[in-house]
Amino acid sequence: MGNTTMSLYRNSAWFLKGMTEFTRSAFLSAAKHFVEKDLEVSMAGRVFMITGANSGIGRATAMAIAKRGGTVHMVCRNKDKAEEARADIVKESGNKEIYVHILDLSETRKVWEFAEAFKRKYKALNVLINNAGCIMSERDVNAEGLEKSFASNVMGVYILTKGLIPLLEKSAEPRVITVSSGGMLVQKLRTGNLQTEIGRYDGTMVYAQHKRQQVVMTEQWAKTHSNVHFSVMHPGWVDTPVVAVANAMPDFHQSMKDSMRTPEQGADTTVWLAISEAAATKPSGSFFQDRRMVSAHLPLAWTHSSQLEQQKFMSVMEDLAKTFQPH
Ligand SMILES: NC(=O)c1ccc[n+]([C@@H]2O[C@H](COP(=O)([O-])OP(=O)(O)OC[C@H]3O[C@@H](n4cnc5c(N)ncnc54)[C@H](OP(=O)(O)O)[C@@H]3O)[C@@H](O)[C@H]2O)c1
């Protein structure tokens, strides 16, 4: 099969899968099999960090955890939006242990500095939720010269997680959850052209590649850090600004908005992975959708990559990340 035919096959297979599995009605039918008491747990005394917690899925996740008594560190790039969301969460949950930290995940050196400072200041972090994500409509680079979708969705997640692993490992029953996207199903891991310097910049496909890279990072971390429980998930199609305002996807949002999930429905699996006992019994490094472990590959789409290729990707990430590490 040629490259064009393969990408046509992957995109069509993905859309058909999405229409049956990623919509609001698909959530409602999956929810019939959820075990309600999985989420009936107190999180008092457990500490969570959620990136992008001011909006959409991240905000709904923060609210659900706050309502169960967890301490929540909201990591957001916009102070006004973050403080407004914090005030709503405190008011609705009655939980005052909600803290705002301002960090733009696309600013690579600052992510390192933030992780190092957090590790020095706080004694525990039980759960890290890498939720923030963005789709860029055109290629742009950050101060370090990294392409911004890569810097935010991949390097930011890599540095924040690696930087905080020592603190997570010192804390009870640590977990790391990364909010990826079913969009990654159309992409095979790429270890070259990481900054999308070559070829046309298609923001949606660049994002999908970065979401694939998040899946690979999770699988590899699960192998190298056995004391932490890692998982990665797809929230379904959720009506939030990331899809609504992204110039890259206006047609998709317009045609799908009536069948998209609410932020709370989109957050359900993240919350379940973060707090339920049932989630911790699943193998570390797995990919989830609607509280179920599912394959991270479409049938016949040839998106698997070898262990060698995946390890190569991780060592490229490690080397690149180190060049921005503060001394
Ligand atoms: N909605 C969907 O259908 C869908 C499907 C698959 C996966 N996802 C994933 O779900 C996650 C949450 O997105 P959402 O749907 O809830 O959209 P959203 O409401 O737009 O939330 C995205 C959050 O990420 C933050 N963010 C983006 N870039 C950032 C950066 N460089 N530094 C710090 N924070 C940053 C945003 O901050 P601002 O508010 O300041 O912009 C916002 O808080 C993302 O990873 C997204 O890729 C969503």
GROMACS .gro file of C-alpha atoms and ligand atoms in nm:
model
  375
    1MET     CA    1   0.000   0.000   0.000
    2GLY     CA    2   0.139   0.345  -0.087
    3ASN     CA    3   0.170   0.622   0.170
    4THR     CA    4  -0.134   0.815   0.043
    5THR     CA    5  -0.353   0.505   0.032
    6MET     CA    6  -0.239   0.408   0.381
    7SER     CA    7  -0.315   0.748   0.525
    8LEU     CA    8  -0.656   0.746   0.352
    9TYR     CA    9  -0.722   0.403   0.505
   10ARG     CA   10  -0.608   0.516   0.852
   11ASN     CA   11  -0.817   0.834   0.841
   12SER     CA   12  -1.132   0.654   0.722
   13ALA     CA   13  -1.092   0.370   0.974
   14TRP     CA   14  -1.034   0.630   1.246
   15PHE     CA   15  -1.344   0.832   1.154
   16LEU     CA   16  -1.565   0.522   1.148
   17LYS     CA   17  -1.428   0.414   1.485
   18GLY     CA   18  -1.485   0.766   1.618
   19MET     CA   19  -1.847   0.775   1.505
   20THR     CA   20  -1.916   0.456   1.698
   21GLU     CA   21  -1.688   0.503   2.001
   22PHE     CA   22  -1.591   0.869   2.059
   23THR     CA   23  -1.931   1.043   2.061
   24ARG     CA   24  -2.158   1.137   2.350
   25SER     CA   25  -2.397   0.850   2.278
   26ALA     CA   26  -2.102   0.608   2.278
   27PHE     CA   27  -2.006   0.741   2.622
   28LEU     CA   28  -2.359   0.692   2.749
   29SER     CA   29  -2.368   0.332   2.633
   30ALA     CA   30  -2.020   0.260   2.773
   31ALA     CA   31  -2.127   0.420   3.103
   32LYS     CA   32  -2.393   0.151   3.148
   33HIS     CA   33  -2.107  -0.085   3.234
   34PHE     CA   34  -1.924   0.149   3.471
   35VAL     CA   35  -1.899   0.045   3.837
   36GLU     CA   36  -2.039   0.347   4.021
   37LYS     CA   37  -1.859   0.285   4.347
   38ASP     CA   38  -1.520   0.303   4.171
   39LEU     CA   39  -1.542   0.680   4.208
   40GLU     CA   40  -1.700   0.681   4.554
   41VAL     CA   41  -1.368   0.729   4.730
   42SER     CA   42  -1.217   0.996   4.951
   43MET     CA   43  -0.902   1.160   4.822
   44ALA     CA   44  -0.831   1.348   5.148
   45GLY     CA   45  -0.456   1.355   5.205
   46ARG     CA   46  -0.369   1.277   4.842
   47VAL     CA   47  -0.197   1.540   4.630
   48PHE     CA   48  -0.270   1.593   4.260
   49MET     CA   49  -0.113   1.809   3.993
   50ILE     CA   50  -0.323   1.882   3.683
   51THR     CA   51  -0.191   2.078   3.386
   52GLY     CA   52  -0.441   2.287   3.189
   53ALA     CA   53  -0.678   2.269   3.488
   54ASN     CA   54  -0.855   2.597   3.408
   55SER     CA   55  -1.061   2.470   3.115
   56GLY     CA   56  -1.248   2.174   2.964
   57ILE     CA   57  -1.138   1.826   3.068
   58GLY     CA   58  -0.868   1.950   3.307
   59ARG     CA   59  -1.108   2.176   3.493
   60ALA     CA   60  -1.371   1.900   3.518
   61THR     CA   61  -1.100   1.665   3.649
   62ALA     CA   62  -0.987   1.919   3.908
   63MET     CA   63  -1.348   1.971   4.020
   64ALA     CA   64  -1.411   1.596   4.057
   65ILE     CA   65  -1.095   1.550   4.265
   66ALA     CA   66  -1.160   1.862   4.475
   67LYS     CA   67  -1.507   1.730   4.556
   68ARG     CA   68  -1.346   1.414   4.693
   69GLY     CA   69  -1.115   1.609   4.922
   70GLY     CA   70  -0.789   1.586   4.726
   71THR     CA   71  -0.531   1.865   4.726
   72VAL     CA   72  -0.508   2.003   4.373
   73HIS     CA   73  -0.217   2.192   4.218
   74MET     CA   74  -0.353   2.357   3.904
   75VAL     CA   75  -0.077   2.426   3.652
   76CYS     CA   76  -0.199   2.684   3.401
   77ARG     CA   77  -0.049   2.942   3.167
   78ASN     CA   78  -0.302   3.220   3.215
   79LYS     CA   79  -0.330   3.370   3.565
   80ASP     CA   80  -0.675   3.528   3.525
   81LYS     CA   81  -0.834   3.217   3.378
   82ALA     CA   82  -0.664   3.001   3.642
   83GLU     CA   83  -0.776   3.214   3.936
   84GLU     CA   84  -1.132   3.227   3.803
   85ALA     CA   85  -1.144   2.848   3.767
   86ARG     CA   86  -0.988   2.805   4.113
   87ALA     CA   87  -1.253   3.029   4.269
   88ASP     CA   88  -1.532   2.823   4.103
   89ILE     CA   89  -1.375   2.495   4.217
   90VAL     CA   90  -1.332   2.614   4.578
   91LYS     CA   91  -1.688   2.748   4.583
   92GLU     CA   92  -1.854   2.441   4.436
   93SER     CA   93  -1.645   2.179   4.618
   94GLY     CA   94  -1.595   2.357   4.951
   95ASN     CA   95  -1.232   2.242   4.929
   96LYS     CA   96  -0.973   2.515   4.992
   97GLU     CA   97  -0.667   2.302   4.919
   98ILE     CA   98  -0.659   2.420   4.558
   99TYR     CA   99  -0.342   2.598   4.442
  100VAL     CA  100  -0.258   2.780   4.122
  101HIS     CA  101   0.086   2.769   3.956
  102ILE     CA  102   0.156   2.971   3.644
  103LEU     CA  103   0.356   2.786   3.381
  104ASP     CA  104   0.349   2.784   3.003
  105LEU     CA  105   0.443   2.429   2.905
  106SER     CA  106   0.579   2.549   2.572
  107GLU     CA  107   0.860   2.733   2.757
  108THR     CA  108   1.105   2.448   2.791
  109ARG     CA  109   1.356   2.591   3.039
  110LYS     CA  110   1.075   2.719   3.261
  111VAL     CA  111   0.922   2.371   3.277
  112TRP     CA  112   1.250   2.236   3.418
  113GLU     CA  113   1.273   2.522   3.667
  114PHE     CA  114   0.913   2.470   3.775
  115ALA     CA  115   0.959   2.093   3.830
  116GLU     CA  116   1.280   2.148   4.028
  117ALA     CA  117   1.124   2.420   4.245
  118PHE     CA  118   0.809   2.214   4.309
  119LYS     CA  119   1.018   1.915   4.411
  120ARG     CA  120   1.211   2.128   4.661
  121LYS     CA  121   0.904   2.296   4.808
  122TYR     CA  122   0.653   2.011   4.842
  123LYS     CA  123   0.687   1.686   5.033
  124ALA     CA  124   0.445   1.478   4.828
  125LEU     CA  125   0.284   1.439   4.489
  126ASN     CA  126   0.067   1.131   4.450
  127VAL     CA  127  -0.078   1.190   4.106
  128LEU     CA  128   0.041   1.390   3.805
  129ILE     CA  129  -0.217   1.447   3.531
  130ASN     CA  130  -0.062   1.569   3.205
  131ASN     CA  131  -0.378   1.714   3.057
  132ALA     CA  132  -0.280   2.042   2.886
  133GLY     CA  133  -0.263   2.017   2.509
  134CYS     CA  134  -0.276   2.238   2.204
  135ILE     CA  135  -0.312   2.228   1.827
  136MET     CA  136  -0.109   2.489   1.641
  137SER     CA  137  -0.247   2.625   1.315
  138GLU     CA  138   0.097   2.719   1.182
  139ARG     CA  139   0.457   2.637   1.263
  140ASP     CA  140   0.610   2.854   1.532
  141VAL     CA  141   0.910   2.807   1.761
  142ASN     CA  142   0.976   2.886   2.127
  143ALA     CA  143   1.273   3.072   2.278
  144GLU     CA  144   1.476   2.749   2.275
  145GLY     CA  145   1.405   2.701   1.903
  146LEU     CA  146   1.167   2.407   1.955
  147GLU     CA  147   0.850   2.385   1.745
  148LYS     CA  148   0.568   2.490   1.979
  149SER     CA  149   0.333   2.190   1.949
  150PHE     CA  150   0.632   1.962   2.020
  151ALA     CA  151   0.749   2.187   2.304
  152SER     CA  152   0.405   2.189   2.474
  153ASN     CA  153   0.267   1.843   2.402
  154VAL     CA  154   0.586   1.637   2.409
  155MET     CA  155   0.887   1.811   2.563
  156GLY     CA  156   0.677   1.984   2.832
  157VAL     CA  157   0.518   1.652   2.930
  158TYR     CA  158   0.855   1.475   2.920
  159ILE     CA  159   1.038   1.727   3.140
  160LEU     CA  160   0.753   1.777   3.387
  161THR     CA  161   0.714   1.402   3.433
  162LYS     CA  162   1.085   1.319   3.448
  163GLY     CA  163   1.147   1.613   3.681
  164LEU     CA  164   0.870   1.505   3.920
  165ILE     CA  165   0.932   1.128   3.918
  166PRO     CA  166   1.168   1.147   4.220
  167LEU     CA  167   0.891   1.321   4.421
  168LEU     CA  168   0.623   1.081   4.292
  169GLU     CA  169   0.842   0.786   4.391
  170LYS     CA  170   0.866   0.918   4.747
  171SER     CA  171   0.486   0.948   4.769
  172ALA     CA  172   0.228   0.677   4.838
  173GLU     CA  173   0.080   0.488   4.541
  174PRO     CA  174   0.198   0.732   4.275
  175ARG     CA  175   0.028   0.758   3.938
  176VAL     CA  176   0.088   0.952   3.616
  177ILE     CA  177  -0.196   0.994   3.369
  178THR     CA  178  -0.150   1.156   3.031
  179VAL     CA  179  -0.443   1.280   2.826
  180SER     CA  180  -0.353   1.179   2.471
  181SER     CA  181  -0.602   1.159   2.184
  182GLY     CA  182  -0.757   0.897   1.961
  183GLY     CA  183  -0.618   1.114   1.682
  184MET     CA  184  -0.283   0.945   1.744
  185LEU     CA  185  -0.427   0.621   1.601
  186VAL     CA  186  -0.356   0.754   1.249
  187GLN     CA  187   0.013   0.809   1.326
  188LYS     CA  188   0.312   0.581   1.357
  189LEU     CA  189   0.589   0.701   1.589
  190ARG     CA  190   0.836   0.924   1.410
  191THR     CA  191   1.183   0.965   1.557
  192GLY     CA  192   1.310   1.202   1.288
  193ASN     CA  193   1.187   1.547   1.186
  194LEU     CA  194   1.078   1.605   1.547
  195GLN     CA  195   1.054   1.980   1.494
  196THR     CA  196   0.848   1.942   1.171
  197GLU     CA  197   1.107   2.140   0.976
  198ILE     CA  198   1.060   1.928   0.666
  199GLY     CA  199   0.735   1.920   0.468
  200ARG     CA  200   0.406   2.112   0.489
  201TYR     CA  201   0.291   2.202   0.842
  202ASP     CA  202  -0.046   2.031   0.898
  203GLY     CA  203  -0.126   2.127   1.259
  204THR     CA  204  -0.378   1.848   1.316
  205MET     CA  205  -0.141   1.575   1.193
  206VAL     CA  206   0.151   1.727   1.386
  207TYR     CA  207  -0.069   1.717   1.700
  208ALA     CA  208  -0.168   1.356   1.625
  209GLN     CA  209   0.202   1.260   1.600
  210HIS     CA  210   0.267   1.431   1.933
  211LYS     CA  211  -0.022   1.241   2.090
  212ARG     CA  212   0.135   0.916   1.957
  213GLN     CA  213   0.463   1.022   2.116
  214GLN     CA  214   0.281   1.063   2.450
  215VAL     CA  215   0.159   0.702   2.422
  216VAL     CA  216   0.513   0.580   2.353
  217MET     CA  217   0.659   0.782   2.642
  218THR     CA  218   0.400   0.630   2.876
  219GLU     CA  219   0.478   0.275   2.760
  220GLN     CA  220   0.850   0.334   2.804
  221TRP     CA  221   0.824   0.505   3.144
  222ALA     CA  222   0.618   0.211   3.267
  223LYS     CA  223   0.914  -0.012   3.183
  224THR     CA  224   1.180   0.206   3.342
  225HIS     CA  225   0.994   0.330   3.653
  226SER     CA  226   0.818   0.035   3.807
  227ASN     CA  227   0.727   0.219   4.130
  228VAL     CA  228   0.491   0.456   3.949
  229HIS     CA  229   0.164   0.354   3.779
  230PHE     CA  230   0.145   0.512   3.432
  231SER     CA  231  -0.153   0.533   3.202
  232VAL     CA  232  -0.254   0.725   2.892
  233MET     CA  233  -0.604   0.779   2.760
  234HIS     CA  234  -0.841   0.916   2.497
  235PRO     CA  235  -1.129   1.128   2.631
  236GLY     CA  236  -1.350   1.090   2.323
  237TRP     CA  237  -1.471   1.388   2.120
  238VAL     CA  238  -1.536   1.664   2.373
  239ASP     CA  239  -1.681   2.008   2.312
  240THR     CA  240  -1.399   2.231   2.445
  241PRO     CA  241  -1.199   2.531   2.319
  242VAL     CA  242  -0.912   2.313   2.198
  243VAL     CA  243  -1.132   2.181   1.917
  244ALA     CA  244  -1.373   2.475   1.893
  245VAL     CA  245  -1.119   2.753   1.847
  246ALA     CA  246  -0.837   2.563   1.686
  247ASN     CA  247  -0.813   2.709   1.338
  248ALA     CA  248  -0.690   2.369   1.239
  249MET     CA  249  -1.027   2.198   1.301
  250PRO     CA  250  -1.324   2.432   1.238
  251ASP     CA  251  -1.510   2.196   1.002
  252PHE     CA  252  -1.475   1.904   1.239
  253HIS     CA  253  -1.617   2.102   1.531
  254GLN     CA  254  -1.900   2.249   1.324
  255SER     CA  255  -2.022   1.913   1.196
  256MET     CA  256  -1.972   1.720   1.521
  257LYS     CA  257  -2.065   1.962   1.795
  258ASP     CA  258  -2.413   1.816   1.859
  259SER     CA  259  -2.274   1.470   1.922
  260MET     CA  260  -1.971   1.569   2.128
  261ARG     CA  261  -1.922   1.486   2.495
  262THR     CA  262  -1.942   1.731   2.784
  263PRO     CA  263  -1.613   1.812   2.964
  264GLU     CA  264  -1.733   1.599   3.260
  265GLN     CA  265  -1.793   1.301   3.031
  266GLY     CA  266  -1.453   1.359   2.868
  267ALA     CA  267  -1.290   1.373   3.213
  268ASP     CA  268  -1.453   1.053   3.339
  269THR     CA  269  -1.173   0.814   3.243
  270THR     CA  270  -0.901   1.053   3.363
  271VAL     CA  271  -1.072   1.079   3.701
  272TRP     CA  272  -1.119   0.701   3.715
  273LEU     CA  273  -0.751   0.645   3.632
  274ALA     CA  274  -0.647   0.901   3.893
  275ILE     CA  275  -0.855   0.784   4.188
  276SER     CA  276  -1.004   0.437   4.151
  277GLU     CA  277  -0.853   0.125   4.300
  278ALA     CA  278  -0.966  -0.066   3.992
  279ALA     CA  279  -0.741   0.143   3.764
  280ALA     CA  280  -0.431   0.065   3.972
  281THR     CA  281  -0.483  -0.308   3.912
  282LYS     CA  282  -0.437  -0.261   3.534
  283PRO     CA  283  -0.089  -0.300   3.386
  284SER     CA  284   0.119   0.017   3.398
  285GLY     CA  285   0.170   0.182   3.059
  286SER     CA  286  -0.172   0.093   2.915
  287PHE     CA  287  -0.399   0.301   2.691
  288PHE     CA  288  -0.761   0.360   2.802
  289GLN     CA  289  -1.093   0.472   2.663
  290ASP     CA  290  -1.414   0.480   2.866
  291ARG     CA  291  -1.251   0.306   3.165
  292ARG     CA  292  -1.135   0.016   2.947
  293MET     CA  293  -0.788  -0.084   2.838
  294VAL     CA  294  -0.789  -0.071   2.459
  295SER     CA  295  -0.538  -0.114   2.180
  296ALA     CA  296  -0.328   0.190   2.092
  297HIS     CA  297  -0.339   0.081   1.725
  298LEU     CA  298  -0.606   0.052   1.456
  299PRO     CA  299  -0.625  -0.290   1.291
  300LEU     CA  300  -0.407  -0.322   0.979
  301ALA     CA  301  -0.285   0.037   1.007
  302TRP     CA  302   0.084  -0.053   1.051
  303THR     CA  303   0.141   0.198   1.329
  304HIS     CA  304   0.340  -0.036   1.556
  305SER     CA  305   0.705   0.051   1.599
  306SER     CA  306   0.985  -0.168   1.730
  307GLN     CA  307   1.119  -0.153   2.086
  308LEU     CA  308   1.445  -0.032   1.937
  309GLU     CA  309   1.273   0.257   1.762
  310GLN     CA  310   1.083   0.348   2.081
  311GLN     CA  311   1.402   0.341   2.289
  312LYS     CA  312   1.575   0.552   2.027
  313PHE     CA  313   1.295   0.808   2.061
  314MET     CA  314   1.335   0.812   2.439
  315SER     CA  315   1.710   0.865   2.419
  316VAL     CA  316   1.665   1.149   2.168
  317MET     CA  317   1.418   1.305   2.416
  318GLU     CA  318   1.655   1.256   2.707
  319ASP     CA  319   1.949   1.414   2.526
  320LEU     CA  320   1.742   1.706   2.398
  321ALA     CA  321   1.580   1.768   2.738
  322LYS     CA  322   1.920   1.768   2.911
  323THR     CA  323   2.041   2.056   2.697
  324PHE     CA  324   1.780   2.279   2.865
  325GLN     CA  325   1.822   2.150   3.221
  326PRO     CA  326   1.915   2.416   3.478
  327HIS     CA  327   2.242   2.349   3.667
  328LIG     N1  328  -1.167   1.799   2.326
  328LIG     C1  329  -1.144   1.687   2.261
  328LIG     O1  330  -1.225   1.639   2.180
  328LIG     C2  331  -1.016   1.612   2.284
  328LIG     C3  332  -0.998   1.490   2.217
  328LIG     C4  333  -0.880   1.420   2.239
  328LIG     C5  334  -0.786   1.470   2.327
  328LIG     N2  335  -0.806   1.589   2.389
  328LIG     C6  336  -0.701   1.637   2.481
  328LIG     O2  337  -0.759   1.672   2.605
  328LIG     C7  338  -0.672   1.763   2.673
  328LIG     C8  339  -0.753   1.875   2.734
  328LIG     O3  340  -0.810   1.952   2.630
  328LIG     P1  341  -0.959   2.005   2.636
  328LIG     O4  342  -1.035   1.933   2.533
  328LIG     O5  343  -1.009   2.007   2.773
  328LIG     O6  344  -0.938   2.154   2.578
  328LIG     P2  345  -0.930   2.297   2.650
  328LIG     O7  346  -1.054   2.322   2.727
  328LIG     O8  347  -0.893   2.392   2.544
  328LIG     O9  348  -0.811   2.279   2.755
  328LIG     C9  349  -0.676   2.276   2.717
  328LIG    C10  350  -0.597   2.324   2.836
  328LIG    O10  351  -0.458   2.317   2.808
  328LIG    C11  352  -0.401   2.442   2.839
  328LIG     N3  353  -0.279   2.463   2.762
  328LIG    C12  354  -0.263   2.457   2.629
  328LIG     N4  355  -0.136   2.485   2.596
  328LIG    C13  356  -0.071   2.509   2.713
  328LIG    C14  357   0.061   2.546   2.745
  328LIG     N5  358   0.154   2.566   2.651
  328LIG     N6  359   0.095   2.563   2.875
  328LIG    C15  360   0.003   2.545   2.972
  328LIG     N7  361  -0.124   2.511   2.947
  328LIG    C16  362  -0.162   2.495   2.819
  328LIG    C17  363  -0.509   2.542   2.805
  328LIG    O11  364  -0.481   2.669   2.862
  328LIG     P3  365  -0.561   2.802   2.812
  328LIG    O12  366  -0.701   2.792   2.869
  328LIG    O13  367  -0.481   2.913   2.871
  328LIG    O14  368  -0.562   2.800   2.663
  328LIG    C18  369  -0.627   2.471   2.869
  328LIG    O15  370  -0.625   2.488   3.008
  328LIG    C19  371  -0.569   1.808   2.569
  328LIG    O16  372  -0.447   1.739   2.589
  328LIG    C20  373  -0.630   1.764   2.437
  328LIG    O17  374  -0.533   1.741   2.340
  328LIG    C21  375  -0.919   1.660   2.371
   0.00000   0.00000   0.00000
